[in-house]
CSV table of C-alpha atoms in Angstrom, one decimal:
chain,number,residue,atom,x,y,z
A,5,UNK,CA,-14.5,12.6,-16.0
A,6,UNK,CA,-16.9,11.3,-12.9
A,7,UNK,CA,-17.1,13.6,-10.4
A,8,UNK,CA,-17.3,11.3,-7.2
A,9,UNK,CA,-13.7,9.8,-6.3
A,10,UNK,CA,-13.6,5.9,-7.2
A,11,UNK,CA,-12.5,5.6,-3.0
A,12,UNK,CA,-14.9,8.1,-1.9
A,13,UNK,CA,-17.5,5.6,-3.2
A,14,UNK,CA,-16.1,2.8,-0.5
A,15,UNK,CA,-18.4,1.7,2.2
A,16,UNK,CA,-17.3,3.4,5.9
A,17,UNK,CA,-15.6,0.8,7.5
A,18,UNK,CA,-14.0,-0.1,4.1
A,19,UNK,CA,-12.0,3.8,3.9
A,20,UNK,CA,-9.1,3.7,6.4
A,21,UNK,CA,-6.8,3.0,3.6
A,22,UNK,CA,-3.4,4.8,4.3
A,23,UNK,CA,-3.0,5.4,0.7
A,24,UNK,CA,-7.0,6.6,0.0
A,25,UNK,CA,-9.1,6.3,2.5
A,26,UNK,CA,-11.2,9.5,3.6
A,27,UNK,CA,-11.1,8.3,7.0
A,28,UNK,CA,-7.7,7.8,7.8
A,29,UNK,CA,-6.5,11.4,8.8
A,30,UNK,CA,-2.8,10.7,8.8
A,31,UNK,CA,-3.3,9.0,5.1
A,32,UNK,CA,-2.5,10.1,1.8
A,33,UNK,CA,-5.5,10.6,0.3
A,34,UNK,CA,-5.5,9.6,-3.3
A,35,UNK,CA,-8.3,10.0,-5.6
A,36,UNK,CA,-8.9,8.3,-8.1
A,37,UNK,CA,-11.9,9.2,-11.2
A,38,UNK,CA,-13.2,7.0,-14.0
A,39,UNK,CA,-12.1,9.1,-17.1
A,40,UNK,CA,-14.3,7.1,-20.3
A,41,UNK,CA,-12.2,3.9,-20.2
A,42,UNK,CA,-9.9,4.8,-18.3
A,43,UNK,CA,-8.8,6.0,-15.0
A,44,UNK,CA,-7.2,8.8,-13.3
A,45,UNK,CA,-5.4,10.2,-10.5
A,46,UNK,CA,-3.4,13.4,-9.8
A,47,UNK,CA,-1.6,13.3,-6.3
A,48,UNK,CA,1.4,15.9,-5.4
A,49,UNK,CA,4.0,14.8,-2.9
A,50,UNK,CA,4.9,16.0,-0.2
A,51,UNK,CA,8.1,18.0,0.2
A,52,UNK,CA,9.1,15.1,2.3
A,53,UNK,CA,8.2,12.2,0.2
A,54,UNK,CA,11.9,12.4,-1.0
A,55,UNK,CA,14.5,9.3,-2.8
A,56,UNK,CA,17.5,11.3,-3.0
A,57,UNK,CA,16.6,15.5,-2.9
A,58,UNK,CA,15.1,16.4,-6.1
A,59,UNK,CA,13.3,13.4,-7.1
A,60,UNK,CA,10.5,11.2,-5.3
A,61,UNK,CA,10.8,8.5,-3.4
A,62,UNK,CA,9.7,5.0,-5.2
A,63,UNK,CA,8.1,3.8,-2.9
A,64,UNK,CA,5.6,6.6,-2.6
A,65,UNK,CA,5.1,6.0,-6.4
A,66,UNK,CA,4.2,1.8,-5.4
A,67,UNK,CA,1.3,2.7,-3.0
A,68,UNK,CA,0.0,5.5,-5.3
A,69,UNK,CA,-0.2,2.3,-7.8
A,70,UNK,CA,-1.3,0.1,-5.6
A,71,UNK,CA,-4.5,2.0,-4.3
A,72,UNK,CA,-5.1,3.5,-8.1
A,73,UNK,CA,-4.9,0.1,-9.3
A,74,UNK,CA,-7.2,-1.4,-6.7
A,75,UNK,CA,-9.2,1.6,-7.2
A,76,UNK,CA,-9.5,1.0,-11.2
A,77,UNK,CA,-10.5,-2.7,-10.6
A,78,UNK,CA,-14.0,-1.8,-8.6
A,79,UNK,CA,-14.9,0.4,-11.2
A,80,UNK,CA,-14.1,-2.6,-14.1
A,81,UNK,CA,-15.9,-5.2,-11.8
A,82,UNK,CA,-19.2,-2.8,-11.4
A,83,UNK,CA,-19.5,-2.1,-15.0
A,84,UNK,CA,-19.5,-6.2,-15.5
A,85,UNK,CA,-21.8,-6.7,-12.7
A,86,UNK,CA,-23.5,-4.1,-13.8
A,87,UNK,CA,-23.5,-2.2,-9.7
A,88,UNK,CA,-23.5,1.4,-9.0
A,89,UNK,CA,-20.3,3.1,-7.6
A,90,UNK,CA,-21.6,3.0,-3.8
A,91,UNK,CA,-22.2,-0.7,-4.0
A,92,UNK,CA,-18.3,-1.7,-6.0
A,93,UNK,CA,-16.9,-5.1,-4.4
A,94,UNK,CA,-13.7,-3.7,-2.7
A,95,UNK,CA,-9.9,-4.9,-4.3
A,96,UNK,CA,-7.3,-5.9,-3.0
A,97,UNK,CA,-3.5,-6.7,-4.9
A,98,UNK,CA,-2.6,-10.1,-5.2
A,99,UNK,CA,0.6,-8.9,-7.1
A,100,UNK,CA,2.0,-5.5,-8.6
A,101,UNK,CA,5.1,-5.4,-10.9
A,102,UNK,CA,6.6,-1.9,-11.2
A,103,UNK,CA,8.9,-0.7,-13.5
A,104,UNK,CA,10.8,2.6,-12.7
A,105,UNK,CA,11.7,3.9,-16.1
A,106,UNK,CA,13.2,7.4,-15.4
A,107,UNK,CA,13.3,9.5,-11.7
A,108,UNK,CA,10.6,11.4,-10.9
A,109,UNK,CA,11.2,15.1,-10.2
A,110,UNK,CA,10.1,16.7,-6.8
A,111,UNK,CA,7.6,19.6,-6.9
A,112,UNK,CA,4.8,18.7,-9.9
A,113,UNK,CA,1.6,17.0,-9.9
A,114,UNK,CA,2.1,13.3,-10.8
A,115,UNK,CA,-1.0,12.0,-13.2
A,116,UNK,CA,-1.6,8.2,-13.0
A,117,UNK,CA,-4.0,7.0,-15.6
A,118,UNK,CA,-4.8,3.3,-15.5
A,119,UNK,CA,-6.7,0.8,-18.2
A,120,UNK,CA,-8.4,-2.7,-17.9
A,121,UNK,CA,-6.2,-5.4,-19.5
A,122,UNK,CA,-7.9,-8.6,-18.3
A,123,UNK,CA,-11.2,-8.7,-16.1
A,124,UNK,CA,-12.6,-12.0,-14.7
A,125,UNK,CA,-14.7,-10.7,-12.6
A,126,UNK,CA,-13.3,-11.1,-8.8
A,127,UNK,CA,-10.1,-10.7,-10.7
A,128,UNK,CA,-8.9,-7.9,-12.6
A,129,UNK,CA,-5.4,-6.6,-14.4
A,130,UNK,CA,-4.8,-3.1,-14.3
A,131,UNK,CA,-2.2,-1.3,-16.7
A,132,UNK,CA,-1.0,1.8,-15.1
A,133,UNK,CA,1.5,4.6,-16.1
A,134,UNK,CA,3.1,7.3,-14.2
A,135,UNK,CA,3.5,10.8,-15.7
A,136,UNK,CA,5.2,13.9,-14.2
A,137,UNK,CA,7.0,16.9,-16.1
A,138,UNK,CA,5.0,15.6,-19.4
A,139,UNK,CA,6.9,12.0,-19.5
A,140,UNK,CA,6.3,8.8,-18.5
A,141,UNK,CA,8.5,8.4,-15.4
A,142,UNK,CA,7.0,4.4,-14.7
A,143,UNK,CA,4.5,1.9,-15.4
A,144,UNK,CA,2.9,-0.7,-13.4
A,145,UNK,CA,1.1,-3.9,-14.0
A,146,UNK,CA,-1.3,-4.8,-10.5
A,147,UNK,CA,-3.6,-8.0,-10.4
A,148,UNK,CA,-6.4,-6.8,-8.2
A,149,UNK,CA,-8.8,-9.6,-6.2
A,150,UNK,CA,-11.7,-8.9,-4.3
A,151,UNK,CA,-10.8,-8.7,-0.7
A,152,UNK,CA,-11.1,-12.4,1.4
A,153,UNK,CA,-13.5,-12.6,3.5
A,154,UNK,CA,-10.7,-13.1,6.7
A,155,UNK,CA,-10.4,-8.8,5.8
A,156,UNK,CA,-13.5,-8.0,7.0
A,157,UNK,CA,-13.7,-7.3,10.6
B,29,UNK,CA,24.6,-9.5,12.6
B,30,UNK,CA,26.2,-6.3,11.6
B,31,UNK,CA,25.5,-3.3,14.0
B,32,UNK,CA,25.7,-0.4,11.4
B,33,UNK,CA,22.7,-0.3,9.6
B,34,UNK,CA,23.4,0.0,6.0
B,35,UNK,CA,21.7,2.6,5.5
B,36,UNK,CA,23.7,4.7,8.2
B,37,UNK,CA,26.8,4.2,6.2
B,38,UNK,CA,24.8,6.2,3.3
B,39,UNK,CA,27.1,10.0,2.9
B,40,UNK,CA,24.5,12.6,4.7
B,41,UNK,CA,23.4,13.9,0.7
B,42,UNK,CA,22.0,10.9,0.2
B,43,UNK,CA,20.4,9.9,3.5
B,44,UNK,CA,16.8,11.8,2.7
B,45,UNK,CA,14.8,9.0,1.6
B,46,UNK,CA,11.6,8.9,3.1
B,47,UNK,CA,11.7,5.1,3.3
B,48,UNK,CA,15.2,4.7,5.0
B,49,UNK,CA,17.2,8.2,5.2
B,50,UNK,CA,18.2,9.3,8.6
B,51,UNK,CA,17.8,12.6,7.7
B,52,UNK,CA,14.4,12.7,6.8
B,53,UNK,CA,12.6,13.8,10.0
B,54,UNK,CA,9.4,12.4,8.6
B,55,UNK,CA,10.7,9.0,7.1
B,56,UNK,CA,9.8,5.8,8.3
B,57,UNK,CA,13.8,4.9,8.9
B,58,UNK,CA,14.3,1.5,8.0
B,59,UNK,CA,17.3,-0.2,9.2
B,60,UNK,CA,18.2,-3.2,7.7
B,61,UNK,CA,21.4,-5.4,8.9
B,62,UNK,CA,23.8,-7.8,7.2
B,63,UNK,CA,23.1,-11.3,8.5
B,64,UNK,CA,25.7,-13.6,7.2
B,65,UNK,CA,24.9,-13.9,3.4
B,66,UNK,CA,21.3,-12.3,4.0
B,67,UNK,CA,20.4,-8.9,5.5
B,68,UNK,CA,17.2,-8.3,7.8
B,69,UNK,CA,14.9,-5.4,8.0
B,70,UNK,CA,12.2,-5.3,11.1
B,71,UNK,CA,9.7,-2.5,11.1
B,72,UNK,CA,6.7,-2.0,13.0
B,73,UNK,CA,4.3,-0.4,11.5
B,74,UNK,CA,2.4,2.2,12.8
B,75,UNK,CA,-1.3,2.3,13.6
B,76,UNK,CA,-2.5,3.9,10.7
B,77,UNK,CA,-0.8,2.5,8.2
B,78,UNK,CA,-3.6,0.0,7.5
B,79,UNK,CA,-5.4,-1.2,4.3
B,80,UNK,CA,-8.3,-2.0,5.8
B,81,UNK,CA,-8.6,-1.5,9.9
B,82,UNK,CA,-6.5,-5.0,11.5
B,83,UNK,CA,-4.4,-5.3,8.3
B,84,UNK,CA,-0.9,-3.4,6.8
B,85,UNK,CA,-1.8,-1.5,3.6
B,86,UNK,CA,0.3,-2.9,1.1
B,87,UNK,CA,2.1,0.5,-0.1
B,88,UNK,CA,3.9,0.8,3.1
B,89,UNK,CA,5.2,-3.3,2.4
B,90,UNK,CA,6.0,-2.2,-1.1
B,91,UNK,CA,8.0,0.9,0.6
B,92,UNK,CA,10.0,-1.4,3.0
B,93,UNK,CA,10.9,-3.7,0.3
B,94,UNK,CA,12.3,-1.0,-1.7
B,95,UNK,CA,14.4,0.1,0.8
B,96,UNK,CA,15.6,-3.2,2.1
B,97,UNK,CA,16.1,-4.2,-1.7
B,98,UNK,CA,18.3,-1.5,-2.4
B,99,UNK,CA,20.3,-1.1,0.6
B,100,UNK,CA,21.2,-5.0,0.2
B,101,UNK,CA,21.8,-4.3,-3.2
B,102,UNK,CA,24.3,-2.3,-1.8
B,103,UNK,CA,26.2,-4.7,0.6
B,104,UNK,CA,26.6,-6.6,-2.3
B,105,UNK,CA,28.3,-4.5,-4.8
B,106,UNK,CA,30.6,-3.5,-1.5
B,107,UNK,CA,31.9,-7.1,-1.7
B,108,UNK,CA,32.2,-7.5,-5.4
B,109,UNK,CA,33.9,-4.1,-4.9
B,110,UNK,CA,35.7,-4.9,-1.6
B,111,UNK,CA,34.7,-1.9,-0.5
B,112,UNK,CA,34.1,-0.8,3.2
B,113,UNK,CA,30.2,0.0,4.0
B,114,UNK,CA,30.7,3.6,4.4
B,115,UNK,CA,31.9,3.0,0.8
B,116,UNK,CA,28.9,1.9,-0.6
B,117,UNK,CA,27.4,2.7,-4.0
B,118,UNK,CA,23.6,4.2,-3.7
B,119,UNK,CA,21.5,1.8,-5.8
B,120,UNK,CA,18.1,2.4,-7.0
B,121,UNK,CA,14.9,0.1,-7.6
B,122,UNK,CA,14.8,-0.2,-11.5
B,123,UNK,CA,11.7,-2.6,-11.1
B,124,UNK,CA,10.2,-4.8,-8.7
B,125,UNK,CA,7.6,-7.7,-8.7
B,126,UNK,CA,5.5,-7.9,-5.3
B,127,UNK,CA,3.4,-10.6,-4.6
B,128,UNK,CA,1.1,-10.3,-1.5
B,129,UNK,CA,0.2,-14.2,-0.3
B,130,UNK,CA,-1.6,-13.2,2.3
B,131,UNK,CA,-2.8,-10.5,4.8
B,132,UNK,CA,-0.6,-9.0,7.4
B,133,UNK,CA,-1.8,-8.4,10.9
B,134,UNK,CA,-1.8,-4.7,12.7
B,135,UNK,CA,0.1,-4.8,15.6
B,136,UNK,CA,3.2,-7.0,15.0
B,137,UNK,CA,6.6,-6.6,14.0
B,138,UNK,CA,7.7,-7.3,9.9
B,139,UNK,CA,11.1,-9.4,9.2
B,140,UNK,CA,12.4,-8.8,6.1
B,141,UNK,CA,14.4,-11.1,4.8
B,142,UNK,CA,16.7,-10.4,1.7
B,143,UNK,CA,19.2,-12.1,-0.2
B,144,UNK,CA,21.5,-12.0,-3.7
B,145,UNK,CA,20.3,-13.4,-6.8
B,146,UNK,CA,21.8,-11.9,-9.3
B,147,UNK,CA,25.4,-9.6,-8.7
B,148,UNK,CA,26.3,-7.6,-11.9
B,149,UNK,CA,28.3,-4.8,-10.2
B,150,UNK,CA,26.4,-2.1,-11.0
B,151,UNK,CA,22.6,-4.1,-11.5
B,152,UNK,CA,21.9,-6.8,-8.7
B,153,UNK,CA,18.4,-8.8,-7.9
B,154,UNK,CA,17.6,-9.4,-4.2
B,155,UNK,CA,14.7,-11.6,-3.3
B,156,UNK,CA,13.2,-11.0,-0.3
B,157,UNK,CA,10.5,-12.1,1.9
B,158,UNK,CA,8.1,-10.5,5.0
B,159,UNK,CA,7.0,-12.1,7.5
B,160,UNK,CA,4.7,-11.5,10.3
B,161,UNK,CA,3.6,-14.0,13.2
B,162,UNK,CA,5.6,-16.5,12.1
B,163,UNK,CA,4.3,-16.8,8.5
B,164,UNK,CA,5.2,-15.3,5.0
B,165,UNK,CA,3.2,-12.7,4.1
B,166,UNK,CA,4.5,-10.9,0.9
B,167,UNK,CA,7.6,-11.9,-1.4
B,168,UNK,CA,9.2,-9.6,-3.8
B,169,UNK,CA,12.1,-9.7,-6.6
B,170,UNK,CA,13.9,-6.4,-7.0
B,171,UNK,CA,16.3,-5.2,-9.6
B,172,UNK,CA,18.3,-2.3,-8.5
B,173,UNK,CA,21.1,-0.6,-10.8
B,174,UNK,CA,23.2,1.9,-9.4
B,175,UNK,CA,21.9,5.3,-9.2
B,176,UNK,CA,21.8,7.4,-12.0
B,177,UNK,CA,24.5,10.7,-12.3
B,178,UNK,CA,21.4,13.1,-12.7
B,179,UNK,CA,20.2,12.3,-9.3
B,180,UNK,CA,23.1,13.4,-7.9
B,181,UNK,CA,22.4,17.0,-6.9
């Protein structure tokens, strides 16, 4: 597994993500690592990131997808463009599709592993699947595009 | 409009979700309204609940939907039902399909718009749309099914 965090490789004014950016304090923080061909992330809620008591709340799971899958997509476009970590174009989702296949208990690490299904270069299509408790709990399907140019202060 | 949220007619054990649950100290508390045959949402985000620093990150969009999806989900089964709103079944997001069209500016308020697609008593689709400054920003499809007996505690 690659040491360096897929977000921790963003540019500075590119990591105020609420979901994984190292510079927003009030953020979740997710990190993300390049594991062979796939990808990884382990992220544990919050006692507070609650559905019903007991189980966690969807739409915590969404934005750990989202910024995995956005995540997942840099690394896929700088093995094709053949660029370093530090110098990844920087996702965005165009579209995510979610499927919430059984609840998700409260109080264990969730591990989100993602894999390349389609990569066109500013476009990419992450498969992603949600495991806590040792089962799949849901599974996601993101199309990533490089951020538009209106983004960028 | 109706003045109960729906989410304030939820019984107190199930009012913890961090998306809409009054009783989650932390949540964000969305309050979406029935509006006719449509229900409205408006949330505000917060300033650091960006993607990237000007824009909303799109997990907190994806949280707001889910909420909105299933509490209208919920007004809809009350009628099929014809059941009072304190009544209410608790529904849950089975899946749902986002698609971001385009960025949404910091620093505004979020309508969400939702409405009925498909009512099957105990699994309805809402489509919904957000916008911001007078344009749509995200649209999103939700199937929500009635929540299941092991989540209640």
């Amino acid at each position: 597994m690659n040491r360096q965090a897929i977000q921790d490789s963003y540019p500075d004014e590119l990591s105020h993500c609420y979901g994984c950016g190292r510079l927003n304090p009030q953020g979740l923080h997710l990190k993300s690592y390049s594991d062979g061909q796939e990808t990884v992330a382990i992220f544990t809620p919050q006692p507070f990131h609650t559905a019903v008591p007991g189980f966690v709340y969807g739409g915590l799971i969404a934005s750990l997808f989202d910024c995995h899958g956005t995540g997942s997509a840099s690394v896929a476009a700088c093995r094709t463009l053949g660029l370093e970590p530090g110098k990844a174009p920087r996702f965005v989702t165009a579209s995510i599709k979610i499927d919430f296949l059984k609840p998700t208990p409260m109080g264990v690490p969730l591990e989100l592993r993602g894999s390349i299904k389609e990569n066109k270069g500013r476009k990419v299509v992450v498969s992603m699947a949600m495991t806590a408790a040792g089962e799949i709990r849901a599974r996601a399907e993101l199309v990533a595009v490089e951020m538009p140019e209106q983004m960028r202060a």
